[in-house]
Amino acid sequence: NAYKPGETTTTYYHNNAYKPDELPECFERNAEGMLKNMAIHELALLATYWGVTVDNIKSVTPDAAFSECKTLTGPGGKQFTDFAKVGFTVETKDGKTITLMIDRCGSDSGGNSIAVVSDASGKELFRAETPDAALSTKVAEAAAKDPEMMPYFFLQHDDYITLKELSSSHVIKGAAGAPEGMATIDVAVDALKVAEYLTPLLQDALK
């Protein structure tokens, strides 16, 4: 963990590759909302590595200039209110500050995830990004063969295989607890509670 309270801050960027005219179908198909869907990965990271829970949140600061909350009519005729993109900073009661920048239409090349650690002046100290060049090429080739599939499924394909292999091996061995680095049901519950807490708060703040 590169975090040093008061000295550094971490920002997670997550971009999907939807086109604006695809958002009505996206909102309907993912009616649980962005924070329980696309952003749940980052909220699970926050719960696992930063101790972010509903009880531990001191403040939430929306990035109104970045964020966009829309009410769209889905293919089935119903209206859905959700975020096309949302940015916010969470401060915990023990002094940790983490920022999320989540954008449904933020990529034109299959989607990506980026983690950036910066010092107090905003200088970038560390950056990690997926996919790298090799994986980007692999995803592009797979997407070209199956253009009706959302590119992020190809992006996550190998990771899901790794996840299944780790969990299966753990069970077969009869090992205690959870495999190292794997989110547990407790983490999932905490992440979902945070999503439910943040969604109305952010929607109200962005009106």
Short mmCIF file of N, CA and C in Angstrom, two decimals, residues 56-194:
data_model
loop_
_atom_site.label_atom_id
_atom_site.label_comp_id
_atom_site.label_asym_id
_atom_site.label_seq_id
_atom_site.Cartn_x
_atom_site.Cartn_y
_atom_site.Cartn_z
N ASN A 56 -17.32 4.20 8.47
CA ASN A 56 -16.00 4.83 8.54
C ASN A 56 -15.85 6.03 7.61
N ILE A 57 -16.92 6.38 6.89
CA ILE A 57 -16.84 7.53 5.98
C ILE A 57 -17.05 8.83 6.76
N LYS A 58 -16.07 9.72 6.65
CA LYS A 58 -16.18 11.03 7.29
C LYS A 58 -16.86 12.03 6.36
N SER A 59 -16.47 12.02 5.08
CA SER A 59 -17.06 12.96 4.13
C SER A 59 -16.96 12.41 2.71
N VAL A 60 -17.87 12.89 1.86
CA VAL A 60 -17.86 12.55 0.44
C VAL A 60 -17.96 13.87 -0.33
N THR A 61 -16.99 14.12 -1.22
CA THR A 61 -16.97 15.35 -2.00
C THR A 61 -17.17 15.01 -3.48
N PRO A 62 -18.35 15.32 -4.04
CA PRO A 62 -18.59 15.02 -5.46
C PRO A 62 -17.77 15.94 -6.36
N ASP A 63 -17.37 15.43 -7.50
CA ASP A 63 -16.73 16.24 -8.54
C ASP A 63 -17.82 16.60 -9.54
N ALA A 64 -18.47 17.72 -9.29
CA ALA A 64 -19.62 18.12 -10.11
C ALA A 64 -19.22 18.42 -11.55
N ALA A 65 -18.00 18.94 -11.75
CA ALA A 65 -17.56 19.28 -13.10
C ALA A 65 -17.37 18.03 -13.96
N PHE A 66 -16.97 16.93 -13.34
CA PHE A 66 -16.74 15.68 -14.07
C PHE A 66 -18.02 14.87 -14.22
N SER A 67 -18.85 14.88 -13.20
CA SER A 67 -19.97 13.94 -13.10
C SER A 67 -21.15 14.32 -13.99
N GLU A 68 -21.93 13.30 -14.34
CA GLU A 68 -23.12 13.50 -15.16
C GLU A 68 -24.15 12.44 -14.79
N CYS A 69 -25.26 12.90 -14.24
CA CYS A 69 -26.37 12.02 -13.86
C CYS A 69 -27.52 12.27 -14.84
N LYS A 70 -28.05 11.19 -15.44
CA LYS A 70 -29.06 11.33 -16.47
C LYS A 70 -30.30 10.48 -16.15
N THR A 71 -31.44 10.91 -16.64
CA THR A 71 -32.64 10.09 -16.64
C THR A 71 -32.95 9.76 -18.09
N LEU A 72 -32.87 8.46 -18.43
CA LEU A 72 -33.02 8.03 -19.81
C LEU A 72 -34.12 6.97 -19.91
N THR A 73 -34.76 6.91 -21.06
CA THR A 73 -35.79 5.91 -21.31
C THR A 73 -35.16 4.70 -21.99
N GLY A 74 -35.26 3.56 -21.33
CA GLY A 74 -34.66 2.34 -21.86
C GLY A 74 -35.48 1.75 -23.00
N PRO A 75 -34.95 0.73 -23.66
CA PRO A 75 -35.66 0.08 -24.77
C PRO A 75 -37.05 -0.44 -24.40
N GLY A 76 -37.24 -0.78 -23.12
CA GLY A 76 -38.53 -1.30 -22.67
C GLY A 76 -39.55 -0.23 -22.36
N GLY A 77 -39.15 1.04 -22.46
CA GLY A 77 -40.08 2.15 -22.25
C GLY A 77 -40.05 2.76 -20.86
N LYS A 78 -39.33 2.14 -19.91
CA LYS A 78 -39.23 2.68 -18.56
C LYS A 78 -38.06 3.67 -18.46
N GLN A 79 -38.19 4.61 -17.53
CA GLN A 79 -37.13 5.58 -17.30
C GLN A 79 -36.19 5.10 -16.19
N PHE A 80 -34.92 5.38 -16.36
CA PHE A 80 -33.90 5.00 -15.38
C PHE A 80 -32.99 6.20 -15.13
N THR A 81 -32.75 6.48 -13.86
CA THR A 81 -31.84 7.56 -13.48
C THR A 81 -30.54 6.94 -12.98
N ASP A 82 -29.45 7.32 -13.60
CA ASP A 82 -28.16 6.75 -13.23
C ASP A 82 -27.06 7.70 -13.70
N PHE A 83 -25.84 7.34 -13.36
CA PHE A 83 -24.69 8.15 -13.74
C PHE A 83 -24.13 7.69 -15.09
N ALA A 84 -23.94 8.64 -16.00
CA ALA A 84 -23.15 8.36 -17.19
C ALA A 84 -21.67 8.35 -16.81
N LYS A 85 -21.34 9.23 -15.86
CA LYS A 85 -20.02 9.26 -15.26
C LYS A 85 -20.12 9.93 -13.90
N VAL A 86 -19.25 9.54 -13.00
CA VAL A 86 -19.29 10.13 -11.66
C VAL A 86 -17.89 10.15 -11.05
N GLY A 87 -17.59 11.25 -10.42
CA GLY A 87 -16.32 11.39 -9.71
C GLY A 87 -16.57 11.89 -8.30
N PHE A 88 -15.84 11.36 -7.33
CA PHE A 88 -16.00 11.80 -5.95
C PHE A 88 -14.79 11.38 -5.12
N THR A 89 -14.61 12.10 -4.04
CA THR A 89 -13.51 11.81 -3.11
C THR A 89 -14.10 11.41 -1.76
N VAL A 90 -13.62 10.30 -1.23
CA VAL A 90 -14.05 9.81 0.07
C VAL A 90 -12.94 10.06 1.07
N GLU A 91 -13.29 10.65 2.20
CA GLU A 91 -12.35 10.78 3.32
C GLU A 91 -12.85 9.92 4.47
N THR A 92 -11.98 9.09 5.02
CA THR A 92 -12.38 8.22 6.13
C THR A 92 -12.09 8.90 7.46
N LYS A 93 -12.67 8.34 8.49
CA LYS A 93 -12.49 8.91 9.83
C LYS A 93 -11.07 8.76 10.34
N ASP A 94 -10.29 7.84 9.72
CA ASP A 94 -8.89 7.71 10.13
C ASP A 94 -7.94 8.42 9.17
N GLY A 95 -8.49 9.37 8.38
CA GLY A 95 -7.64 10.28 7.63
C GLY A 95 -7.21 9.84 6.24
N LYS A 96 -7.80 8.79 5.71
CA LYS A 96 -7.45 8.35 4.36
C LYS A 96 -8.34 9.03 3.32
N THR A 97 -7.74 9.40 2.20
CA THR A 97 -8.46 10.09 1.14
C THR A 97 -8.28 9.34 -0.17
N ILE A 98 -9.38 8.95 -0.79
CA ILE A 98 -9.35 8.20 -2.04
C ILE A 98 -10.37 8.80 -2.99
N THR A 99 -9.98 8.92 -4.26
CA THR A 99 -10.85 9.49 -5.27
C THR A 99 -11.17 8.45 -6.33
N LEU A 100 -12.45 8.40 -6.75
CA LEU A 100 -12.88 7.54 -7.85
C LEU A 100 -13.38 8.40 -9.00
N MET A 101 -13.00 8.03 -10.22
CA MET A 101 -13.46 8.69 -11.44
C MET A 101 -13.95 7.58 -12.37
N ILE A 102 -15.27 7.44 -12.50
CA ILE A 102 -15.87 6.33 -13.20
C ILE A 102 -16.67 6.86 -14.39
N ASP A 103 -16.38 6.35 -15.61
CA ASP A 103 -16.98 6.92 -16.81
C ASP A 103 -17.43 5.79 -17.75
N ARG A 104 -18.75 5.70 -17.98
CA ARG A 104 -19.29 4.67 -18.88
C ARG A 104 -18.76 4.85 -20.31
N CYS A 105 -18.55 6.09 -20.72
CA CYS A 105 -18.14 6.39 -22.10
C CYS A 105 -16.71 6.92 -22.16
N GLY A 106 -15.89 6.53 -21.23
CA GLY A 106 -14.55 7.11 -21.09
C GLY A 106 -13.48 6.51 -21.96
N SER A 107 -13.82 5.47 -22.72
CA SER A 107 -12.81 4.80 -23.55
C SER A 107 -13.38 4.51 -24.92
N ASP A 108 -12.52 4.60 -25.92
CA ASP A 108 -12.92 4.19 -27.27
C ASP A 108 -12.14 2.96 -27.73
N SER A 109 -11.50 2.28 -26.76
CA SER A 109 -10.65 1.14 -27.12
C SER A 109 -10.85 -0.05 -26.19
N GLY A 110 -12.08 -0.24 -25.72
CA GLY A 110 -12.37 -1.44 -24.94
C GLY A 110 -12.44 -1.25 -23.45
N GLY A 111 -12.04 -0.09 -22.94
CA GLY A 111 -12.09 0.17 -21.51
C GLY A 111 -10.75 0.01 -20.84
N ASN A 112 -10.59 0.64 -19.68
CA ASN A 112 -9.35 0.51 -18.92
C ASN A 112 -9.57 0.88 -17.47
N SER A 113 -8.60 0.50 -16.64
CA SER A 113 -8.58 0.88 -15.23
C SER A 113 -7.19 1.40 -14.90
N ILE A 114 -7.15 2.51 -14.17
CA ILE A 114 -5.88 3.16 -13.84
C ILE A 114 -5.88 3.51 -12.36
N ALA A 115 -4.76 3.27 -11.69
CA ALA A 115 -4.56 3.71 -10.31
C ALA A 115 -3.39 4.68 -10.29
N VAL A 116 -3.59 5.84 -9.66
CA VAL A 116 -2.55 6.87 -9.60
C VAL A 116 -2.36 7.31 -8.16
N VAL A 117 -1.11 7.31 -7.70
CA VAL A 117 -0.77 7.83 -6.39
C VAL A 117 -0.05 9.17 -6.58
N SER A 118 -0.54 10.20 -5.90
CA SER A 118 0.04 11.54 -6.02
C SER A 118 0.41 12.08 -4.66
N ASP A 119 1.39 13.00 -4.63
CA ASP A 119 1.75 13.63 -3.36
C ASP A 119 0.83 14.81 -3.09
N ALA A 120 1.08 15.51 -2.00
CA ALA A 120 0.19 16.59 -1.57
C ALA A 120 0.11 17.73 -2.58
N SER A 121 1.14 17.88 -3.42
CA SER A 121 1.15 18.94 -4.41
C SER A 121 0.49 18.53 -5.71
N GLY A 122 0.10 17.25 -5.81
CA GLY A 122 -0.51 16.74 -7.02
C GLY A 122 0.45 16.06 -7.96
N LYS A 123 1.72 15.99 -7.59
CA LYS A 123 2.72 15.33 -8.43
C LYS A 123 2.49 13.82 -8.42
N GLU A 124 2.48 13.24 -9.62
CA GLU A 124 2.26 11.80 -9.75
C GLU A 124 3.49 11.02 -9.30
N LEU A 125 3.29 10.09 -8.35
CA LEU A 125 4.38 9.28 -7.82
C LEU A 125 4.36 7.86 -8.37
N PHE A 126 3.18 7.38 -8.73
CA PHE A 126 3.03 6.00 -9.19
C PHE A 126 1.79 5.87 -10.05
N ARG A 127 1.88 5.02 -11.09
CA ARG A 127 0.73 4.77 -11.95
C ARG A 127 0.74 3.30 -12.39
N ALA A 128 -0.42 2.69 -12.33
CA ALA A 128 -0.58 1.33 -12.85
C ALA A 128 -1.82 1.32 -13.72
N GLU A 129 -1.74 0.66 -14.88
CA GLU A 129 -2.86 0.66 -15.82
C GLU A 129 -3.03 -0.72 -16.44
N THR A 130 -4.30 -1.10 -16.57
CA THR A 130 -4.65 -2.29 -17.32
C THR A 130 -5.76 -1.92 -18.30
N PRO A 131 -5.69 -2.35 -19.55
CA PRO A 131 -4.75 -3.33 -20.09
C PRO A 131 -3.45 -2.70 -20.54
N ASP A 132 -2.39 -3.53 -20.59
CA ASP A 132 -1.15 -3.08 -21.20
C ASP A 132 -1.26 -3.27 -22.71
N ALA A 133 -0.18 -2.98 -23.44
CA ALA A 133 -0.23 -3.02 -24.91
C ALA A 133 -0.60 -4.40 -25.43
N ALA A 134 -0.01 -5.44 -24.83
CA ALA A 134 -0.26 -6.80 -25.30
C ALA A 134 -1.71 -7.21 -25.09
N LEU A 135 -2.25 -6.88 -23.91
CA LEU A 135 -3.65 -7.23 -23.63
C LEU A 135 -4.59 -6.40 -24.48
N SER A 136 -4.25 -5.15 -24.73
CA SER A 136 -5.08 -4.30 -25.59
C SER A 136 -5.22 -4.90 -26.98
N THR A 137 -4.11 -5.40 -27.50
CA THR A 137 -4.13 -6.03 -28.82
C THR A 137 -5.01 -7.27 -28.82
N LYS A 138 -4.89 -8.09 -27.76
CA LYS A 138 -5.68 -9.30 -27.62
C LYS A 138 -7.17 -8.98 -27.54
N VAL A 139 -7.53 -7.96 -26.77
CA VAL A 139 -8.92 -7.56 -26.62
C VAL A 139 -9.48 -7.04 -27.95
N ALA A 140 -8.68 -6.23 -28.65
CA ALA A 140 -9.13 -5.67 -29.93
C ALA A 140 -9.40 -6.78 -30.94
N GLU A 141 -8.53 -7.78 -30.96
CA GLU A 141 -8.72 -8.90 -31.89
C GLU A 141 -9.99 -9.69 -31.56
N ALA A 142 -10.21 -9.93 -30.27
CA ALA A 142 -11.40 -10.68 -29.86
C ALA A 142 -12.67 -9.87 -30.15
N ALA A 143 -12.62 -8.56 -29.91
CA ALA A 143 -13.78 -7.71 -30.15
C ALA A 143 -14.12 -7.64 -31.63
N ALA A 144 -13.10 -7.66 -32.48
CA ALA A 144 -13.33 -7.62 -33.92
C ALA A 144 -14.04 -8.89 -34.40
N LYS A 145 -13.74 -10.01 -33.74
CA LYS A 145 -14.37 -11.28 -34.12
C LYS A 145 -15.80 -11.39 -33.60
N ASP A 146 -16.10 -10.65 -32.51
CA ASP A 146 -17.44 -10.71 -31.91
C ASP A 146 -17.87 -9.29 -31.52
N PRO A 147 -18.22 -8.47 -32.52
CA PRO A 147 -18.49 -7.05 -32.26
C PRO A 147 -19.72 -6.78 -31.40
N GLU A 148 -20.59 -7.77 -31.23
CA GLU A 148 -21.79 -7.56 -30.42
C GLU A 148 -21.50 -7.70 -28.92
N MET A 149 -20.34 -8.21 -28.59
CA MET A 149 -19.95 -8.38 -27.19
C MET A 149 -19.29 -7.10 -26.68
N MET A 150 -19.64 -6.68 -25.45
CA MET A 150 -18.96 -5.52 -24.87
C MET A 150 -17.48 -5.86 -24.66
N PRO A 151 -16.57 -4.96 -25.06
CA PRO A 151 -15.13 -5.28 -25.00
C PRO A 151 -14.62 -5.63 -23.61
N TYR A 152 -15.26 -5.10 -22.55
CA TYR A 152 -14.71 -5.38 -21.22
C TYR A 152 -14.84 -6.84 -20.82
N PHE A 153 -15.73 -7.59 -21.49
CA PHE A 153 -15.79 -9.03 -21.20
C PHE A 153 -14.52 -9.73 -21.67
N PHE A 154 -13.99 -9.30 -22.79
CA PHE A 154 -12.73 -9.86 -23.27
C PHE A 154 -11.57 -9.39 -22.37
N LEU A 155 -11.67 -8.16 -21.89
CA LEU A 155 -10.64 -7.62 -21.01
C LEU A 155 -10.54 -8.41 -19.71
N GLN A 156 -11.68 -8.85 -19.20
CA GLN A 156 -11.73 -9.54 -17.91
C GLN A 156 -11.64 -11.06 -18.02
N HIS A 157 -11.64 -11.58 -19.24
CA HIS A 157 -11.74 -13.02 -19.47
C HIS A 157 -10.71 -13.82 -18.69
N ASP A 158 -9.44 -13.49 -18.85
CA ASP A 158 -8.37 -14.26 -18.21
C ASP A 158 -8.39 -14.10 -16.69
N ASP A 159 -8.80 -12.90 -16.23
CA ASP A 159 -8.87 -12.67 -14.78
C ASP A 159 -9.91 -13.57 -14.13
N TYR A 160 -11.03 -13.78 -14.82
CA TYR A 160 -12.07 -14.65 -14.27
C TYR A 160 -11.60 -16.11 -14.21
N ILE A 161 -10.81 -16.51 -15.20
CA ILE A 161 -10.25 -17.86 -15.15
C ILE A 161 -9.33 -18.00 -13.95
N THR A 162 -8.47 -16.99 -13.74
CA THR A 162 -7.57 -17.01 -12.57
C THR A 162 -8.36 -17.07 -11.27
N LEU A 163 -9.43 -16.27 -11.20
CA LEU A 163 -10.27 -16.25 -10.00
C LEU A 163 -10.88 -17.62 -9.72
N LYS A 164 -11.40 -18.26 -10.76
CA LYS A 164 -12.03 -19.57 -10.60
C LYS A 164 -11.00 -20.62 -10.21
N GLU A 165 -9.80 -20.54 -10.80
CA GLU A 165 -8.76 -21.51 -10.47
C GLU A 165 -8.31 -21.35 -9.01
N LEU A 166 -8.16 -20.11 -8.55
CA LEU A 166 -7.74 -19.86 -7.17
C LEU A 166 -8.79 -20.36 -6.19
N SER A 167 -10.05 -20.04 -6.46
CA SER A 167 -11.11 -20.44 -5.52
C SER A 167 -11.29 -21.95 -5.52
N SER A 168 -11.24 -22.58 -6.70
CA SER A 168 -11.40 -24.04 -6.77
C SER A 168 -10.26 -24.75 -6.05
N SER A 169 -9.04 -24.29 -6.27
CA SER A 169 -7.88 -24.90 -5.63
C SER A 169 -7.96 -24.77 -4.12
N HIS A 170 -8.42 -23.61 -3.66
CA HIS A 170 -8.55 -23.35 -2.23
C HIS A 170 -9.54 -24.31 -1.58
N VAL A 171 -10.67 -24.53 -2.26
CA VAL A 171 -11.69 -25.44 -1.74
C VAL A 171 -11.20 -26.88 -1.76
N ILE A 172 -10.57 -27.29 -2.85
CA ILE A 172 -10.07 -28.66 -2.97
C ILE A 172 -9.04 -28.99 -1.89
N LYS A 173 -8.21 -28.00 -1.56
CA LYS A 173 -7.19 -28.19 -0.52
C LYS A 173 -7.78 -28.17 0.89
N GLY A 174 -9.02 -27.70 1.01
CA GLY A 174 -9.63 -27.59 2.33
C GLY A 174 -9.01 -26.50 3.17
N ALA A 175 -8.44 -25.48 2.51
CA ALA A 175 -7.77 -24.39 3.22
C ALA A 175 -8.79 -23.51 3.95
N ALA A 176 -8.32 -22.91 5.02
CA ALA A 176 -9.18 -22.04 5.82
C ALA A 176 -9.26 -20.65 5.20
N GLY A 177 -10.33 -19.92 5.52
CA GLY A 177 -10.45 -18.54 5.09
C GLY A 177 -10.65 -18.42 3.60
N ALA A 178 -10.13 -17.32 3.04
CA ALA A 178 -10.26 -17.05 1.61
C ALA A 178 -8.88 -16.98 0.98
N PRO A 179 -8.76 -17.26 -0.31
CA PRO A 179 -7.48 -17.11 -0.99
C PRO A 179 -6.95 -15.69 -0.85
N GLU A 180 -5.64 -15.56 -0.77
CA GLU A 180 -5.04 -14.24 -0.59
C GLU A 180 -5.42 -13.31 -1.73
N GLY A 181 -5.87 -12.10 -1.37
CA GLY A 181 -6.21 -11.09 -2.35
C GLY A 181 -7.60 -11.20 -2.94
N MET A 182 -8.36 -12.22 -2.55
CA MET A 182 -9.69 -12.41 -3.11
C MET A 182 -10.74 -11.75 -2.21
N ALA A 183 -11.63 -11.01 -2.83
CA ALA A 183 -12.70 -10.37 -2.06
C ALA A 183 -13.63 -11.43 -1.47
N THR A 184 -14.02 -11.23 -0.23
CA THR A 184 -14.90 -12.16 0.46
C THR A 184 -16.35 -11.65 0.44
N ILE A 185 -17.27 -12.47 0.94
CA ILE A 185 -18.66 -12.04 1.05
C ILE A 185 -18.75 -10.82 1.96
N ASP A 186 -17.95 -10.79 3.02
CA ASP A 186 -17.97 -9.62 3.92
C ASP A 186 -17.56 -8.36 3.19
N VAL A 187 -16.54 -8.46 2.33
CA VAL A 187 -16.12 -7.30 1.52
C VAL A 187 -17.25 -6.90 0.58
N ALA A 188 -17.90 -7.89 -0.04
CA ALA A 188 -19.00 -7.60 -0.96
C ALA A 188 -20.13 -6.87 -0.25
N VAL A 189 -20.47 -7.31 0.95
CA VAL A 189 -21.55 -6.67 1.72
C VAL A 189 -21.17 -5.23 2.04
N ASP A 190 -19.93 -5.01 2.49
CA ASP A 190 -19.49 -3.65 2.80
C ASP A 190 -19.52 -2.77 1.55
N ALA A 191 -19.08 -3.31 0.42
CA ALA A 191 -19.06 -2.53 -0.82
C ALA A 191 -20.47 -2.17 -1.27
N LEU A 192 -21.40 -3.12 -1.16
CA LEU A 192 -22.78 -2.85 -1.55
C LEU A 192 -23.44 -1.83 -0.63
N LYS A 193 -23.12 -1.90 0.66
CA LYS A 193 -23.65 -0.90 1.61
C LYS A 193 -23.15 0.49 1.27
N VAL A 194 -21.87 0.58 0.90
CA VAL A 194 -21.30 1.88 0.51
C VAL A 194 -21.97 2.37 -0.77
#
